[in-house]
Short mmCIF file of C-alpha atoms in Angstrom, two decimals:
data_model
loop_
_atom_site.label_atom_id
_atom_site.label_comp_id
_atom_site.label_asym_id
_atom_site.label_seq_id
_atom_site.Cartn_x
_atom_site.Cartn_y
_atom_site.Cartn_z
CA MET A 12 -86.20 109.96 198.52
CA HIS A 13 -84.41 109.47 201.83
CA THR A 14 -86.20 110.69 204.97
CA MET A 15 -83.82 112.61 207.22
CA TRP A 16 -86.29 113.87 209.86
CA LYS A 17 -89.77 112.97 211.11
CA GLY A 18 -92.01 115.15 213.20
CA SER A 19 -94.98 117.47 212.96
CA ILE A 20 -95.78 121.07 212.16
CA SER A 21 -98.57 122.94 213.85
CA PHE A 22 -100.23 126.30 213.41
CA GLY A 23 -103.08 127.15 215.72
CA LEU A 24 -104.93 123.88 216.38
CA VAL A 25 -103.86 122.30 213.09
CA ASN A 26 -101.22 119.57 213.42
CA ILE A 27 -99.47 118.10 210.35
CA PRO A 28 -97.30 114.98 210.68
CA ILE A 29 -94.50 115.45 208.15
CA LYS A 30 -91.20 114.06 206.87
CA LEU A 31 -88.22 116.10 205.71
CA HIS A 32 -86.17 115.22 202.63
CA THR A 33 -83.02 117.02 201.55
CA ALA A 34 -83.93 119.15 198.54
CA THR A 35 -80.42 119.96 197.33
CA GLU A 36 -77.24 117.95 196.93
CA ASP A 37 -73.57 118.77 196.92
CA LYS A 38 -72.14 117.88 193.52
CA ASP A 39 -68.62 119.06 194.21
CA ILE A 40 -66.04 116.63 192.84
CA LYS A 41 -64.27 115.04 195.78
CA LEU A 42 -60.53 114.69 195.19
CA ARG A 43 -58.53 112.28 197.34
CA THR A 44 -55.03 113.02 198.59
CA LEU A 45 -52.43 110.35 197.79
CA HIS A 46 -48.82 109.72 198.74
CA ASN A 47 -46.85 110.69 195.64
CA LYS A 48 -44.39 107.84 196.24
CA CYS A 49 -46.80 104.89 196.20
CA HIS A 50 -50.18 106.52 195.32
CA ALA A 51 -51.84 105.16 198.45
CA PRO A 52 -54.52 107.29 200.19
CA ILE A 53 -53.30 109.35 203.12
CA LYS A 54 -54.83 108.62 206.52
CA TYR A 55 -55.49 111.51 208.89
CA GLU A 56 -55.20 110.69 212.56
CA LYS A 57 -56.36 112.52 215.69
CA ILE A 58 -53.20 113.32 217.66
CA CYS A 59 -53.16 114.83 221.14
CA THR A 60 -51.24 118.13 221.14
CA VAL A 61 -49.57 117.31 224.48
CA CYS A 62 -49.21 113.52 224.62
CA GLU A 63 -48.40 113.38 220.89
CA GLU A 64 -50.19 110.06 220.63
CA GLU A 65 -53.19 108.93 218.59
CA VAL A 66 -56.51 109.36 220.42
CA LYS A 67 -59.23 106.73 220.06
CA PRO A 68 -62.88 107.80 219.58
CA GLU A 69 -63.86 106.52 223.02
CA ASP A 70 -61.25 108.79 224.62
CA ILE A 71 -62.64 111.99 223.06
CA VAL A 72 -64.97 114.33 224.96
CA LYS A 73 -66.67 117.57 223.92
CA ALA A 74 -66.05 120.84 225.68
CA TYR A 75 -66.65 124.57 225.39
CA GLU A 76 -63.59 126.83 225.54
CA TYR A 77 -64.83 129.81 227.57
CA THR A 78 -61.39 131.40 227.65
CA LYS A 79 -58.02 130.56 226.13
CA GLY A 80 -56.95 127.11 227.40
CA LYS A 81 -59.88 126.72 229.84
CA PHE A 82 -62.81 124.45 229.05
CA VAL A 83 -66.17 123.29 230.36
CA VAL A 84 -66.47 119.57 229.59
CA LEU A 85 -69.91 118.42 228.46
CA ASP A 86 -70.85 114.80 229.02
CA ASN A 87 -72.35 112.91 226.07
CA ASP A 88 -75.33 111.85 228.20
CA GLU A 89 -76.05 115.47 229.10
CA LEU A 90 -75.95 116.53 225.46
CA GLU A 91 -78.16 113.63 224.38
CA LYS A 92 -80.75 114.41 227.08
CA LEU A 93 -80.84 118.07 226.11
CA ARG A 94 -81.21 117.19 222.43
CA LYS A 95 -84.10 114.78 223.05
CA GLU A 96 -85.96 117.23 225.28
CA ASN A 97 -86.04 119.76 222.47
CA GLU A 98 -86.50 117.39 219.53
CA GLU A 99 -89.67 115.92 221.02
CA LYS A 100 -91.43 119.26 220.73
CA ALA A 101 -93.64 119.81 217.71
CA VAL A 102 -92.48 122.37 215.18
CA GLU A 103 -94.78 125.34 215.61
CA ILE A 104 -95.29 128.06 213.06
CA ILE A 105 -94.95 131.18 215.16
CA ASP A 106 -95.57 133.86 212.50
CA PHE A 107 -96.64 134.42 208.92
CA VAL A 108 -94.77 137.01 206.84
CA LYS A 109 -94.16 138.05 203.24
CA ILE A 110 -91.11 136.37 201.80
CA GLU A 111 -89.97 139.66 200.25
CA GLU A 112 -89.28 140.90 203.77
CA ILE A 113 -86.60 138.25 204.32
CA ASP A 114 -83.24 139.13 202.79
CA PRO A 115 -81.59 136.18 200.94
CA ILE A 116 -78.53 136.47 203.21
CA TYR A 117 -80.56 134.69 205.91
CA PHE A 118 -81.32 131.55 203.87
CA ASP A 119 -79.31 128.40 204.57
CA ARG A 120 -80.57 124.97 203.40
CA THR A 121 -83.72 123.70 201.73
CA TYR A 122 -85.76 120.58 202.58
CA TYR A 123 -88.79 119.09 200.88
CA MET A 124 -91.71 118.29 203.18
CA SER A 125 -94.01 115.33 202.61
CA PRO A 126 -97.06 114.39 204.69
CA ASN A 127 -96.63 111.47 207.07
CA GLU A 128 -99.45 109.00 207.76
CA GLY A 129 -102.75 110.79 208.28
CA GLY A 130 -101.38 114.18 207.36
CA SER A 131 -102.42 114.55 203.71
CA LYS A 132 -105.50 116.71 204.30
CA ALA A 133 -103.80 119.11 206.73
CA TYR A 134 -100.81 119.25 204.39
CA SER A 135 -103.06 120.29 201.50
CA LEU A 136 -104.81 122.86 203.72
CA LEU A 137 -101.56 124.58 204.70
CA ARG A 138 -100.31 124.52 201.10
CA LYS A 139 -103.50 126.12 199.78
CA ALA A 140 -103.62 128.71 202.57
CA LEU A 141 -100.03 129.80 201.88
CA GLN A 142 -100.73 130.09 198.16
CA GLU A 143 -103.88 132.13 198.63
CA SER A 144 -102.42 134.46 201.25
CA GLN A 145 -99.05 134.78 199.46
CA LYS A 146 -97.34 134.42 202.83
CA VAL A 147 -94.73 132.10 204.28
CA GLY A 148 -94.63 130.55 207.73
CA LEU A 149 -91.83 131.14 210.24
CA ALA A 150 -91.09 128.19 212.53
CA LYS A 151 -88.42 126.78 214.82
CA ILE A 152 -86.98 123.30 214.41
CA ILE A 153 -84.10 121.27 215.84
CA ILE A 154 -82.05 119.43 213.23
CA ARG A 155 -78.90 117.54 214.18
CA SER A 156 -78.73 118.98 217.69
CA LYS A 157 -79.07 122.58 216.49
CA GLU A 158 -82.12 124.78 216.86
CA GLN A 159 -82.84 126.66 213.67
CA LEU A 160 -85.28 129.21 212.39
CA ALA A 161 -87.12 128.06 209.26
CA VAL A 162 -89.35 129.37 206.51
CA ILE A 163 -92.19 127.16 205.25
CA ARG A 164 -93.38 127.98 201.74
CA VAL A 165 -94.74 126.40 198.56
CA TYR A 166 -92.50 125.33 195.69
CA GLU A 167 -93.99 123.58 192.64
CA ASN A 168 -97.00 122.29 194.59
CA THR A 169 -94.76 120.95 197.37
CA LEU A 170 -94.19 122.41 200.81
CA VAL A 171 -90.55 123.21 201.45
CA MET A 172 -88.76 124.19 204.62
CA GLU A 173 -85.79 126.50 204.32
CA THR A 174 -83.63 126.93 207.39
CA ILE A 175 -82.53 130.51 207.92
CA HIS A 176 -79.88 132.05 210.12
CA PHE A 177 -80.71 133.77 213.37
CA PRO A 178 -79.95 137.51 213.30
CA ASP A 179 -76.89 137.13 215.55
CA GLU A 180 -75.42 134.62 213.07
CA VAL A 181 -75.33 137.21 210.29
CA ARG A 182 -72.35 139.51 210.58
CA LYS A 183 -72.92 143.24 210.35
CA ALA A 184 -72.40 144.72 206.91
CA GLY A 185 -70.96 147.83 208.53
CA ASP A 186 -67.96 145.78 209.69
CA VAL A 187 -66.87 145.08 206.11
CA PRO A 188 -63.66 147.07 205.49
CA ASN A 189 -63.01 149.58 202.68
CA VAL A 190 -66.64 150.00 201.63
CA PRO A 191 -67.10 153.51 200.13
CA ALA A 192 -69.61 155.56 202.10
CA GLU A 193 -70.77 157.72 199.16
CA ASP A 194 -71.44 157.12 195.49
CA LYS A 195 -68.84 159.01 193.48
CA VAL A 196 -70.19 158.43 190.00
CA THR A 197 -71.32 160.77 187.26
CA ASP A 198 -74.80 160.80 185.75
CA ARG A 199 -73.43 159.54 182.44
CA GLU A 200 -71.70 156.60 184.11
CA LEU A 201 -74.90 155.72 185.93
CA GLU A 202 -77.03 155.93 182.77
CA THR A 203 -74.57 153.70 180.89
CA ALA A 204 -74.59 151.12 183.71
CA ILE A 205 -78.39 151.07 183.79
CA LEU A 206 -78.49 150.66 180.00
CA LEU A 207 -76.14 147.67 180.25
CA ILE A 208 -78.32 146.13 182.97
CA ASP A 209 -81.40 146.57 180.79
CA GLN A 210 -79.68 144.85 177.87
CA LEU A 211 -78.68 141.87 180.05
CA THR A 212 -82.04 141.58 181.80
CA THR A 213 -83.86 138.33 181.04
CA LYS A 214 -86.22 135.81 182.56
CA PHE A 215 -84.64 133.55 185.15
CA GLU A 216 -84.29 130.04 183.70
CA PRO A 217 -82.22 127.88 186.10
CA ALA A 218 -81.58 125.15 183.52
CA LYS A 219 -79.35 127.36 181.38
CA TYR A 220 -76.84 127.92 184.17
CA THR A 221 -74.25 125.17 184.65
CA ASP A 222 -71.14 124.61 186.70
CA GLU A 223 -68.54 125.02 183.95
CA TYR A 224 -65.59 124.27 186.22
CA ARG A 225 -67.09 120.97 187.41
CA THR A 226 -67.89 120.00 183.80
CA ALA A 227 -64.33 120.77 182.66
CA LEU A 228 -62.85 118.86 185.61
CA LEU A 229 -65.01 115.81 184.85
CA GLU A 230 -63.92 115.94 181.20
CA LEU A 231 -60.26 116.10 182.26
CA ILE A 232 -60.70 113.12 184.60
CA GLU A 233 -62.48 111.11 181.90
CA SER A 234 -59.82 111.87 179.27
CA LYS A 235 -57.10 110.70 181.64
CA ARG A 236 -59.07 107.56 182.52
CA THR A 237 -59.71 106.57 178.90
CA GLY A 238 -56.11 107.41 178.00
CA GLN A 239 -54.91 104.99 180.67
CA GLU A 240 -53.26 107.83 182.60
CA THR A 241 -54.18 106.15 185.87
CA VAL A 242 -52.31 104.92 188.89
CA THR A 243 -52.98 102.03 191.26
CA ALA A 244 -52.47 102.40 194.96
CA THR A 245 -49.77 100.22 196.45
CA THR A 246 -51.39 97.93 198.98
CA LYS A 247 -49.76 96.71 202.14
CA GLU A 248 -49.20 92.96 202.03
CA VAL A 249 -50.90 91.22 204.90
CA ALA A 250 -49.97 87.57 205.41
CA SER A 251 -53.03 85.37 205.63
CA ASN A 252 -53.41 82.48 208.08
CA VAL A 253 -53.18 80.00 205.21
CA THR A 254 -49.85 81.41 204.08
CA ASP A 255 -48.51 81.37 207.63
CA LEU A 256 -49.63 77.76 208.11
CA MET A 257 -48.02 76.59 204.87
CA ALA A 258 -44.80 78.37 205.76
CA ALA A 259 -44.77 76.73 209.17
CA LEU A 260 -45.40 73.28 207.68
CA GLN A 261 -42.66 73.73 205.09
CA ALA A 262 -40.23 74.89 207.73
CA SER A 263 -41.04 71.82 209.82
CA ILE A 264 -40.41 69.53 206.83
CA ASP A 265 -37.11 71.23 206.11
CA ARG A 266 -35.98 70.71 209.67
CA THR A 267 -36.67 66.98 209.60
CA LYS A 268 -34.84 66.28 206.31
CA PRO A 269 -31.60 64.25 206.73
CA ASN A 270 -28.35 65.91 205.73
CA LYS A 271 -27.08 64.97 202.28
CA THR A 272 -23.46 64.50 203.51
CA PRO A 273 -23.51 62.73 206.86
CA ALA A 274 -20.74 63.64 209.25
CA PRO A 275 -18.00 60.97 209.66
CA ALA A 276 -18.48 58.66 212.64
CA LEU A 277 -16.21 59.26 215.58
CA LYS A 278 -13.74 56.52 216.39
CA THR A 279 -14.19 55.10 219.86
CA ALA A 280 -12.56 52.40 221.88
CA THR A 281 -15.79 50.46 221.97
CA THR A 282 -15.73 47.36 219.85
CA ASP A 283 -18.04 47.53 216.89
CA ILE A 284 -20.28 44.48 217.16
CA SER A 285 -22.40 45.26 214.21
CA LYS A 286 -20.23 43.05 212.00
CA PRO A 287 -18.23 40.03 213.25
CA LYS A 288 -14.52 40.47 212.86
CA LYS A 289 -12.42 37.90 211.03
CA ALA A 290 -9.96 35.95 213.19
CA LYS A 291 -6.37 36.86 212.53
CA ALA A 292 -4.15 34.10 211.09
CA PRO A 293 -1.36 32.88 213.40
CA ARG A 294 1.91 34.59 212.71
CA LYS A 295 4.62 32.38 211.25
CA LYS A 296 7.91 32.31 213.11
CA THR A 297 10.99 33.10 211.11
CA PRO A 298 13.70 30.41 211.66
CA SER A 299 16.62 31.75 213.51
CA LYS A 300 20.02 31.74 211.84
CA VAL A 301 22.51 28.91 212.83
CA LYS A 302 25.73 30.24 214.21
CA LYS A 303 28.72 28.76 212.47
CA GLU A 304 31.37 27.24 214.67
CA ALA A 305 34.90 28.44 214.31
#
């Protein structure tokens, strides 16, 4: 199981080196968005709202907007220093309480805890003490640059840490609109509702509850896949160096080929000495006519 955090937990003078492992996983089916024209995945870019140009990761800074349009820029080095200063502190259990006193609305995420090197005995001690006292420990921890309140309890012989919300992170129930202030129900209606609850009351068995929507969606995807109802993304052709080289070589060969129909040679006054010319035969004189005397 992947270790996502290393540190220690202490209560009193007892220190327990531990590792955290994510206890739950998100099994939501991730659907990609494609371009309907060519079925290629769509790329989302970070565009500046003023410059209207794509912003590179190295050009992005973090800031707190204290009022509309006005920010306090926080340097990455400052954030990293602050995070390290707090992360280096040991996780201290500050109180022990009964878990029934914590409303489920406060619970966030669950992590398994395993003992790190040399922490097995102290781990077992805390586990046994929590079981015997039927209490849970309240501690503070920083995970991913966020300080969180956490409950440490026993689950199936394993210590688990459940992060819980701080009180100011839970919105007030009184702010929920349209909640009736008084119960306007008759005794008969109430008795019938309680009877229905009694009939549906059973022992909690997690294994019998399944995500029916996710199962149906997986079945739909599988039926389309086996029925060959699939599409292939159109890929952008990128010319390789080999292709470019061959094209350049072929173009060079084509340029050096002689023309099939050579152009006729231009006549010039220069004597062609490539072939000796035959001497012309002397021209015979035609005898002149004799004039008859009268």
